[in-house]
Coordinates of C-alpha atoms and ligand atoms in Angstrom, one line a residue:
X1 CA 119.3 125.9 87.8
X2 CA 116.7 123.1 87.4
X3 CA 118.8 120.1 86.4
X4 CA 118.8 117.8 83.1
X5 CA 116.0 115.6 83.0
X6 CA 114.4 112.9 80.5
X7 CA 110.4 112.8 81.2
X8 CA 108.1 109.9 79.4
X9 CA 104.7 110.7 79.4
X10 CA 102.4 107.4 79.6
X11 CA 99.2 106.8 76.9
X12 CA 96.6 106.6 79.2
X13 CA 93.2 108.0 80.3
X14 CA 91.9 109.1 83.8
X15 CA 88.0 109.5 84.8
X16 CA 87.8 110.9 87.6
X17 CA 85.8 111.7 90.8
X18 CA 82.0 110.6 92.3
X19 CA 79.9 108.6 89.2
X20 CA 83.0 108.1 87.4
X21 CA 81.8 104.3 87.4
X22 CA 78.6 105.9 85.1
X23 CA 81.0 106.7 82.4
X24 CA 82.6 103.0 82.1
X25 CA 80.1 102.2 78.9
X26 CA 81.1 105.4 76.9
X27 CA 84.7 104.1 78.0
X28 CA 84.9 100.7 76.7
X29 CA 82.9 101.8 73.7
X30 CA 85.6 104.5 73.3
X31 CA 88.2 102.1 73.1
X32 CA 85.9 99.8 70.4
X33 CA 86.0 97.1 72.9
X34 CA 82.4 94.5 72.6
X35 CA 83.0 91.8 74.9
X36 CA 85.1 92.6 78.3
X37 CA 86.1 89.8 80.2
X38 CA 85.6 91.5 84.3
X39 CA 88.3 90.7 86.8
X40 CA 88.3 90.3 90.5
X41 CA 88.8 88.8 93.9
X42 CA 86.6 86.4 95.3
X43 CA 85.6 89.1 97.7
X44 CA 84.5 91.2 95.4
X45 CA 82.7 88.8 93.7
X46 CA 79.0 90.6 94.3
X47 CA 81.1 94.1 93.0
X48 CA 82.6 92.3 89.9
X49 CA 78.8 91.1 88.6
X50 CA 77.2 94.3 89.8
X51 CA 79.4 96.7 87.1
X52 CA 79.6 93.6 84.3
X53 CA 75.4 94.0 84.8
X54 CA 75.6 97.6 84.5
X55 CA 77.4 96.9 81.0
X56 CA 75.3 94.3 79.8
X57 CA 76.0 92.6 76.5
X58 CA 79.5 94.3 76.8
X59 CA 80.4 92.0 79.2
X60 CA 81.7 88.5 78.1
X61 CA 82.2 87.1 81.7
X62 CA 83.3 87.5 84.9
X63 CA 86.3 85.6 86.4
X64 CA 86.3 86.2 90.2
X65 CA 89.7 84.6 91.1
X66 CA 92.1 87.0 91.3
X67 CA 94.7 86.8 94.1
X68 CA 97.5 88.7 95.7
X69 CA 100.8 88.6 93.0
X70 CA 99.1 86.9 90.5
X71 CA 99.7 83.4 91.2
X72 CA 100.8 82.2 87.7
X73 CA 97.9 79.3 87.6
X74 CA 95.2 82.6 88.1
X75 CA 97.2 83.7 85.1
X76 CA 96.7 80.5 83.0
X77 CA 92.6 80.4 83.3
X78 CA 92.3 83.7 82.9
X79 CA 93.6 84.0 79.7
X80 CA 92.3 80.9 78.4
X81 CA 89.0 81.8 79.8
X82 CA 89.6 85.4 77.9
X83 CA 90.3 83.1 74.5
X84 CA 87.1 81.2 75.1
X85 CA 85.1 83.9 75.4
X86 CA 86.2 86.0 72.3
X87 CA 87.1 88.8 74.9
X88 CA 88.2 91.6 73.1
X89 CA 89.0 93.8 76.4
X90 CA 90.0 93.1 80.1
X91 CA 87.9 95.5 82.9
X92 CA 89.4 94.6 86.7
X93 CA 87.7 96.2 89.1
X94 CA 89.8 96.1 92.7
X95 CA 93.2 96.4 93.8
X96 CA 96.3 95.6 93.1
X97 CA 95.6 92.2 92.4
X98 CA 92.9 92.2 90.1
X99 CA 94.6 94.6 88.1
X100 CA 97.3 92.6 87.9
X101 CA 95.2 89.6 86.5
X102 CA 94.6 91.8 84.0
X103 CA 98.3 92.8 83.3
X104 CA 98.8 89.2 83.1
X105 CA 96.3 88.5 80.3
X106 CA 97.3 91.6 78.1
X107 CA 101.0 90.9 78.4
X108 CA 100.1 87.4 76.3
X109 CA 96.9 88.4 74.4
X110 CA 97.7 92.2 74.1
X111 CA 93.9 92.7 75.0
X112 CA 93.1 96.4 76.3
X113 CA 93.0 97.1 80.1
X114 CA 90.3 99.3 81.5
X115 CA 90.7 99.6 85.2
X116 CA 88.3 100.2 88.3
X117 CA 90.8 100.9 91.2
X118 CA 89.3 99.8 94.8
X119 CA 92.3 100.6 97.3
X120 CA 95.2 102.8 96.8
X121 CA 98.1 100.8 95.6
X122 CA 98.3 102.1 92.0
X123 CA 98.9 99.2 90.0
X124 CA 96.5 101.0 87.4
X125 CA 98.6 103.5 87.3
X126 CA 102.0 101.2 85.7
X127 CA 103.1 99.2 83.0
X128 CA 105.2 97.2 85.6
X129 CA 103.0 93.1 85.8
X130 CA 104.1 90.8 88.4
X131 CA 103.4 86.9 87.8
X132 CA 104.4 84.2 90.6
X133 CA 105.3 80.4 90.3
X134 CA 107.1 78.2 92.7
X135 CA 106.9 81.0 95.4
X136 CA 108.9 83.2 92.6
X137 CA 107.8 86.9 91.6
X138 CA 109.1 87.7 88.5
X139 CA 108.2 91.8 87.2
X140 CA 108.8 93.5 84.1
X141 CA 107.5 96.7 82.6
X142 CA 105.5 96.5 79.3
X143 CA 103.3 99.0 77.7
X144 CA 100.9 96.1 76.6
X145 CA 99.7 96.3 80.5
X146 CA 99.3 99.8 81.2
X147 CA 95.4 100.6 81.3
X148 CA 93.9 102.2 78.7
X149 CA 91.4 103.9 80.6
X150 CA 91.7 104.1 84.6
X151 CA 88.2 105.3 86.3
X152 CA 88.4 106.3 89.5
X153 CA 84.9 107.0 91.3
X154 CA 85.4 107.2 95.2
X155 CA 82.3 105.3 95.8
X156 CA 84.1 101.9 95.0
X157 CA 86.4 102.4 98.2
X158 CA 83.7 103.1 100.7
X159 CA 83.6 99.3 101.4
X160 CA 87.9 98.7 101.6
X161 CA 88.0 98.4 105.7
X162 CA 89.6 100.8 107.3
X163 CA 93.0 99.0 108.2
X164 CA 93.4 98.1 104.3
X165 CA 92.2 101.9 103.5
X166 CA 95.4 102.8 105.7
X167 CA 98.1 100.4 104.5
X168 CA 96.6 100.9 100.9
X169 CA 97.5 104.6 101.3
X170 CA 100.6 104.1 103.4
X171 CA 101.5 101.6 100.5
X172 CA 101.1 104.7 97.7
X173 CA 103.1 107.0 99.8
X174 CA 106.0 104.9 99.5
X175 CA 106.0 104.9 95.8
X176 CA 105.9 108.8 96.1
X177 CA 108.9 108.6 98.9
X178 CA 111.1 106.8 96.5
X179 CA 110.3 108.4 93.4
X180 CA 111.7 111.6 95.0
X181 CA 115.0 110.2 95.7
X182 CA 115.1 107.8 92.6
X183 CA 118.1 107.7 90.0
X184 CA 115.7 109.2 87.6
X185 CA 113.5 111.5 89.4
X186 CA 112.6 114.5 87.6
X187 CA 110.9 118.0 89.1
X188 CA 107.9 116.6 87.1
X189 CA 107.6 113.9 89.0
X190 CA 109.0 115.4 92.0
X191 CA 105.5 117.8 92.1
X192 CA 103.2 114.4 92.1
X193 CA 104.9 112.7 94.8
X194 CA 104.4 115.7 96.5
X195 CA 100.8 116.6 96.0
X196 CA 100.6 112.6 96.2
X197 CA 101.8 112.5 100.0
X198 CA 100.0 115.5 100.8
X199 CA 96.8 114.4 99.5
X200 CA 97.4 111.0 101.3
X201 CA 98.3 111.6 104.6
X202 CA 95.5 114.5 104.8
X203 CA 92.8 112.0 103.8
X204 CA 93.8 108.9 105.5
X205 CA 92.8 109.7 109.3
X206 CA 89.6 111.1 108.1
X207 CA 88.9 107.9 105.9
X208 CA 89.5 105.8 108.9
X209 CA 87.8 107.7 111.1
X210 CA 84.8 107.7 108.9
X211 CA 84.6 105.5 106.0
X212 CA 82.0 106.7 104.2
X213 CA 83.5 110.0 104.0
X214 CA 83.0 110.4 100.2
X215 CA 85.3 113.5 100.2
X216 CA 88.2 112.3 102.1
X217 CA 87.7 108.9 100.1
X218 CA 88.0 111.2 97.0
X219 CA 91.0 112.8 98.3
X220 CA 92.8 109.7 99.3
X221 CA 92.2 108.5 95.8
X222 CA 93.7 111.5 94.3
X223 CA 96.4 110.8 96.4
X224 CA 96.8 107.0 94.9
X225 CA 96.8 108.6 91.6
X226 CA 99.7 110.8 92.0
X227 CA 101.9 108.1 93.5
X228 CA 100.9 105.3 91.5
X229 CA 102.1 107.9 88.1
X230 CA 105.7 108.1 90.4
X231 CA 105.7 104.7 90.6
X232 CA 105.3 104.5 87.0
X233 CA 107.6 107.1 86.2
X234 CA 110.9 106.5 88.1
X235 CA 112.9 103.2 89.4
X236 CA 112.3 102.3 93.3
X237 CA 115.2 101.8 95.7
X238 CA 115.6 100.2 99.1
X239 CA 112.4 100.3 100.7
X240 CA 110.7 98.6 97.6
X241 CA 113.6 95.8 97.3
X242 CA 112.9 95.1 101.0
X243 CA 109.5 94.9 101.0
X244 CA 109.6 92.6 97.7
X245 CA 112.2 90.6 100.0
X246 CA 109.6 90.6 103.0
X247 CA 106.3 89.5 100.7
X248 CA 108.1 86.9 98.6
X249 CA 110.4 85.4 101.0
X250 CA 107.8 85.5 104.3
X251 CA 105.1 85.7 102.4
X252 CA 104.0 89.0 104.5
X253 CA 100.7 91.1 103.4
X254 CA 101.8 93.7 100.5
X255 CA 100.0 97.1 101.9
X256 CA 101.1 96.1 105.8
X257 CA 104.4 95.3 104.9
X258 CA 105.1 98.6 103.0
X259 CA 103.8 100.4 106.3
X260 CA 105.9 98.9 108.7
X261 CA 109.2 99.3 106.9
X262 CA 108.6 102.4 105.3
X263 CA 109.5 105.0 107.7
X264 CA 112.5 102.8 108.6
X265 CA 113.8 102.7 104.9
X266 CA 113.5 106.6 104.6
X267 CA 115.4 107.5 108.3
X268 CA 117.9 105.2 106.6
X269 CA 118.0 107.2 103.3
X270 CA 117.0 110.9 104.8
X271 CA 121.2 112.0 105.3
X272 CA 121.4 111.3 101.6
X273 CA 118.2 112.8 99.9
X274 CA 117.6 116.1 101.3
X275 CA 115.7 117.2 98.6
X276 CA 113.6 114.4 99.2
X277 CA 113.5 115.4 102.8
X278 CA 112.7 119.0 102.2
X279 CA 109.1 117.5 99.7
X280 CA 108.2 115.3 102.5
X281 CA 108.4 118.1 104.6
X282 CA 106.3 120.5 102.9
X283 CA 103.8 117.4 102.9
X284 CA 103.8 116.7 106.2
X285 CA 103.1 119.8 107.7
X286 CA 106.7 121.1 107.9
X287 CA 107.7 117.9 109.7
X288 CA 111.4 118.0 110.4
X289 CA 111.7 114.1 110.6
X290 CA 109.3 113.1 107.6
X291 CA 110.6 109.2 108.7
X292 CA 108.8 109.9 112.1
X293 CA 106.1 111.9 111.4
X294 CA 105.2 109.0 108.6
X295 CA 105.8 106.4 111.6
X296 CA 103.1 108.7 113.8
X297 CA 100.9 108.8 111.1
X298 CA 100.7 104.8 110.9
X299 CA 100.1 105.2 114.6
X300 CA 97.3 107.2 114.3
X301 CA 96.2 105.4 111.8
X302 CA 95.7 102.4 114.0
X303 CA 98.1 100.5 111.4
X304 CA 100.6 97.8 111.8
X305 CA 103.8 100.0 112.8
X306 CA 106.1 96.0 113.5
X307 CA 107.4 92.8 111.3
X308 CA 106.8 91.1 114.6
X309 CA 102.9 91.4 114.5
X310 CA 102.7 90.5 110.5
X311 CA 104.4 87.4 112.0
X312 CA 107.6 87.4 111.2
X313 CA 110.2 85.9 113.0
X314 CA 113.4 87.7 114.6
X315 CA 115.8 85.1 113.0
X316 CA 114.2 85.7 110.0
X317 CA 116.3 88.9 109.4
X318 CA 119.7 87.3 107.6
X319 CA 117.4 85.6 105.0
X320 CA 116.0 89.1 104.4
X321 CA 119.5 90.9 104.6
X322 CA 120.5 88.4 101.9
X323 CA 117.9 88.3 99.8
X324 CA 118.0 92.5 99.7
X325 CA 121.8 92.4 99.4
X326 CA 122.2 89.8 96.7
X327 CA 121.0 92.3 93.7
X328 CA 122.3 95.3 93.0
X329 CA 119.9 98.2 93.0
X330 CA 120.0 101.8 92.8
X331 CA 119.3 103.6 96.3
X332 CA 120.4 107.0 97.8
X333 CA 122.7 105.9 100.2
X334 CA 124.8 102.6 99.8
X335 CA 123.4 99.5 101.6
X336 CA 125.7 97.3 103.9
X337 CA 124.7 94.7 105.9
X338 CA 124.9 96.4 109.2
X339 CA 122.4 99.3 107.7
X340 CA 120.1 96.9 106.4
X341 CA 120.3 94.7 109.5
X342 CA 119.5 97.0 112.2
X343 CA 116.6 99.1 109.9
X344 CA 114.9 95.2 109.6
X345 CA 115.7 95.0 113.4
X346 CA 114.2 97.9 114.1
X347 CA 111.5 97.6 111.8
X348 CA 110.5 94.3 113.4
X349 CA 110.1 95.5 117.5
X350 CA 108.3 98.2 115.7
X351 CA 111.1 100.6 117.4
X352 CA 110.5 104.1 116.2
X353 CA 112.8 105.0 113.2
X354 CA 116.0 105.8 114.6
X355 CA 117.7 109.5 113.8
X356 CA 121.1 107.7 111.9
X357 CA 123.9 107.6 111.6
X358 CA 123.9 103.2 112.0
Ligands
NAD401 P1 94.5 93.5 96.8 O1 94.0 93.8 95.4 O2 95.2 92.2 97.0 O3 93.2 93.5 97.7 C1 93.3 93.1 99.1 C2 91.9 92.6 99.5 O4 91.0 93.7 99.7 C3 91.2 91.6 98.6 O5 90.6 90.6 99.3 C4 90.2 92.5 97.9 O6 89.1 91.8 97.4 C5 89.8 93.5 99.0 N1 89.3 94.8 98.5 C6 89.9 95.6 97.6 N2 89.2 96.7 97.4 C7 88.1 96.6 98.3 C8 87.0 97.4 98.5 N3 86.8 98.6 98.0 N4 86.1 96.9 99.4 C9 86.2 95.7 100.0 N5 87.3 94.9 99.8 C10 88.2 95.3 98.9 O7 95.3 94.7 97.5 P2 96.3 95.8 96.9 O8 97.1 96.2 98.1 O9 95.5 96.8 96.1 O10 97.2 95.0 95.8 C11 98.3 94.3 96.2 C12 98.9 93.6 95.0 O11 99.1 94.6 94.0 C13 100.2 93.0 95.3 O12 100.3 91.7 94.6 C14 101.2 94.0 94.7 O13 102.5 93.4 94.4 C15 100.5 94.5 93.5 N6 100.9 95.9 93.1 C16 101.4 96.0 91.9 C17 101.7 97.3 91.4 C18 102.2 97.4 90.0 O14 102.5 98.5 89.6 N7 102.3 96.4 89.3 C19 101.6 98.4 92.3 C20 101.1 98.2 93.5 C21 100.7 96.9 94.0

């Protein structure tokens, strides 16, 4: 019998696939918008002027200072520099962290969001903002932040490197993992995650191995998609909290991070979400050990598979333990200290995920 379930559908639009970029003028005139302030990472500086060019007068300025968590001083100018500038819409174009310059500006100024994802972490995808100050991340979810218009044209990842292509991916197929085995996973969402990992890890060796593979670039963003909506939709467990831990404790890269630990935190959880285990399955090719087969996947993917080579040190782990243990969060199988010990040990040698009981 398919079990009770409460589903919230999210107000937001999707363009999709190659010359999706073409369409972001109809978009922002669709939304009424006149002067968009552009977002992005110094890196992507040339990117950033390139599509405010393309949408000419509709463009109010371009602030290329984004930064990973959205450092709470990023925050600040942005949104005075949106005020100055009579912006009546935000456009980020990149990852996760220009998207989340964004979030930051409509959660005070309730400006619009359209989004122009460049890796695969999702962040377009959720109402969930992160800010940081004083080496503290603080999240909420908001509907002000959720995009009003994502465009997704495969063409704007053909420049993400290959080892960020991979930990950008590996990154999204973690928010698919836990959504399958969160406290309010639904078969809806269940079906995304699925699609999501199956998309992902079918796309990822061919986008490394080539990455100007428009297709596989097309399907690894599909992929994105899917996850990023389970990220949206349900609440994230263990490997999330430790990851979180890992980034704002160590101060570790985000996508490498969630690489490393994530087959660790799902051989943990695997004895209690079989259902989870039988989705991950059918994704991976009818892999009996999803937890491994994800850990060979990194592998093939040339990706960081140990904490040790992010540069973290062993007698870092207690920190970590603590920091995981001292809030209470929902996860599949209870944490202890011992569990979440030797998965960070392991995870750190870059052991492969061990078959548990620990
Ligand atoms: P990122 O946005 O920090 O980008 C990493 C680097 O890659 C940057 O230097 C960027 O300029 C560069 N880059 C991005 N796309 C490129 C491209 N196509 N070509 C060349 N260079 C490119 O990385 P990310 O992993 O997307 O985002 C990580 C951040 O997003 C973290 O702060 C994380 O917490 C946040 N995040 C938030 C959510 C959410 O729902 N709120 C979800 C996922 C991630």
């Amino acid at each position: 019998m398919t079990p009770a379930f409460t589903y919230q559908a999210l107000p937001m639009r999707v363009v999709f696939g190659a010359g999706a970029l073409a369409k972001l003028p109809d978009e922002v005139d669709a939304l009424g918008l006149t002067r968009v302030l552009v977002l992005c990472s110094p890196e992507q500086e040339d990117t950033g002027r390139a599509v405010a060019a393309a949408l000419g007068d509709r463009a109010a300025g371009v602030l290329p200072e984004a930064r990973m968590h959205v450092p709470v001083e990023v925050a600040r100018r942005a949104r005075e520099l949106a005020a100055e500038l009579g912006a009546d819409g935000c456009l980020a174009v990149g990852g996760g962290s220009a998207i989340g310059l964004g979030k930051a500006i409509a959660l005070e100024h309730d400006l619009p969001v359209i989004a122009v994802p460049t890796t695969y972490a999702g962040s377009e995808m959720t109402p969930v903002w992160g800010l940081t100050e004083g080496g503290e991340k603080r999240t909420g979810r908001d509907l002000r932040v959720l995009p009003r218009s994502v465009l997704y044209d495969p063409a704007m990842t053909l420049t993400l490197p290959a080892q960020l292509s991979a930990t950008s991916g590996m990154n999204a197929i973690a928010h698919a993992v836990e959504g399958l085995y969160a406290p309010d996973a639904s078969p809806i969402v269940s079906l995304m995650a699925e699609e999501g990992t199956r998309a992902l890890a079918g796309a990822l060796p061919r986008v490394v191995a080539d990455g100007s593979d428009l297709e596989a670039r097309g399907q690894a963003q599909y992929g994105a998609w899917l996850c990023g909506a389970v990220l949206a939709a349900t609440t994230m467990s263990l490997h999330h909290k430790l990851c979180h831990a890992l980034g704002g404790t160590l101060d570790l890269p985000h996508a490498q991070t969630h690489t490393v630990v994530l087959p660790h935190a799902l051989a943990f959880n695997q004895p209690a979400a079989p259902q989870a285990v039988a989705a991950l399955s059918r994704a991976l090719d009818g892999a009996a050990d999803p937890a491994r087969a994800l850990w060979e996947l990194a592998g093939r993917l040339d990706a960081p598979r140990s904490l040790r080579e992010l540069g973290m040190a062993e007698t870092d782990i207690p920190r970590i333990v603590d920091a995981v243990l001292g809030s209470p969060y929902a996860n599949p199988r209870p944490v202890t200290a011992d569990g979440v010990a030797s998965l960070l040990r392991a995870a750190w040698a870059g052991e492969v995920p061990a078959a548990l009981p620990r």
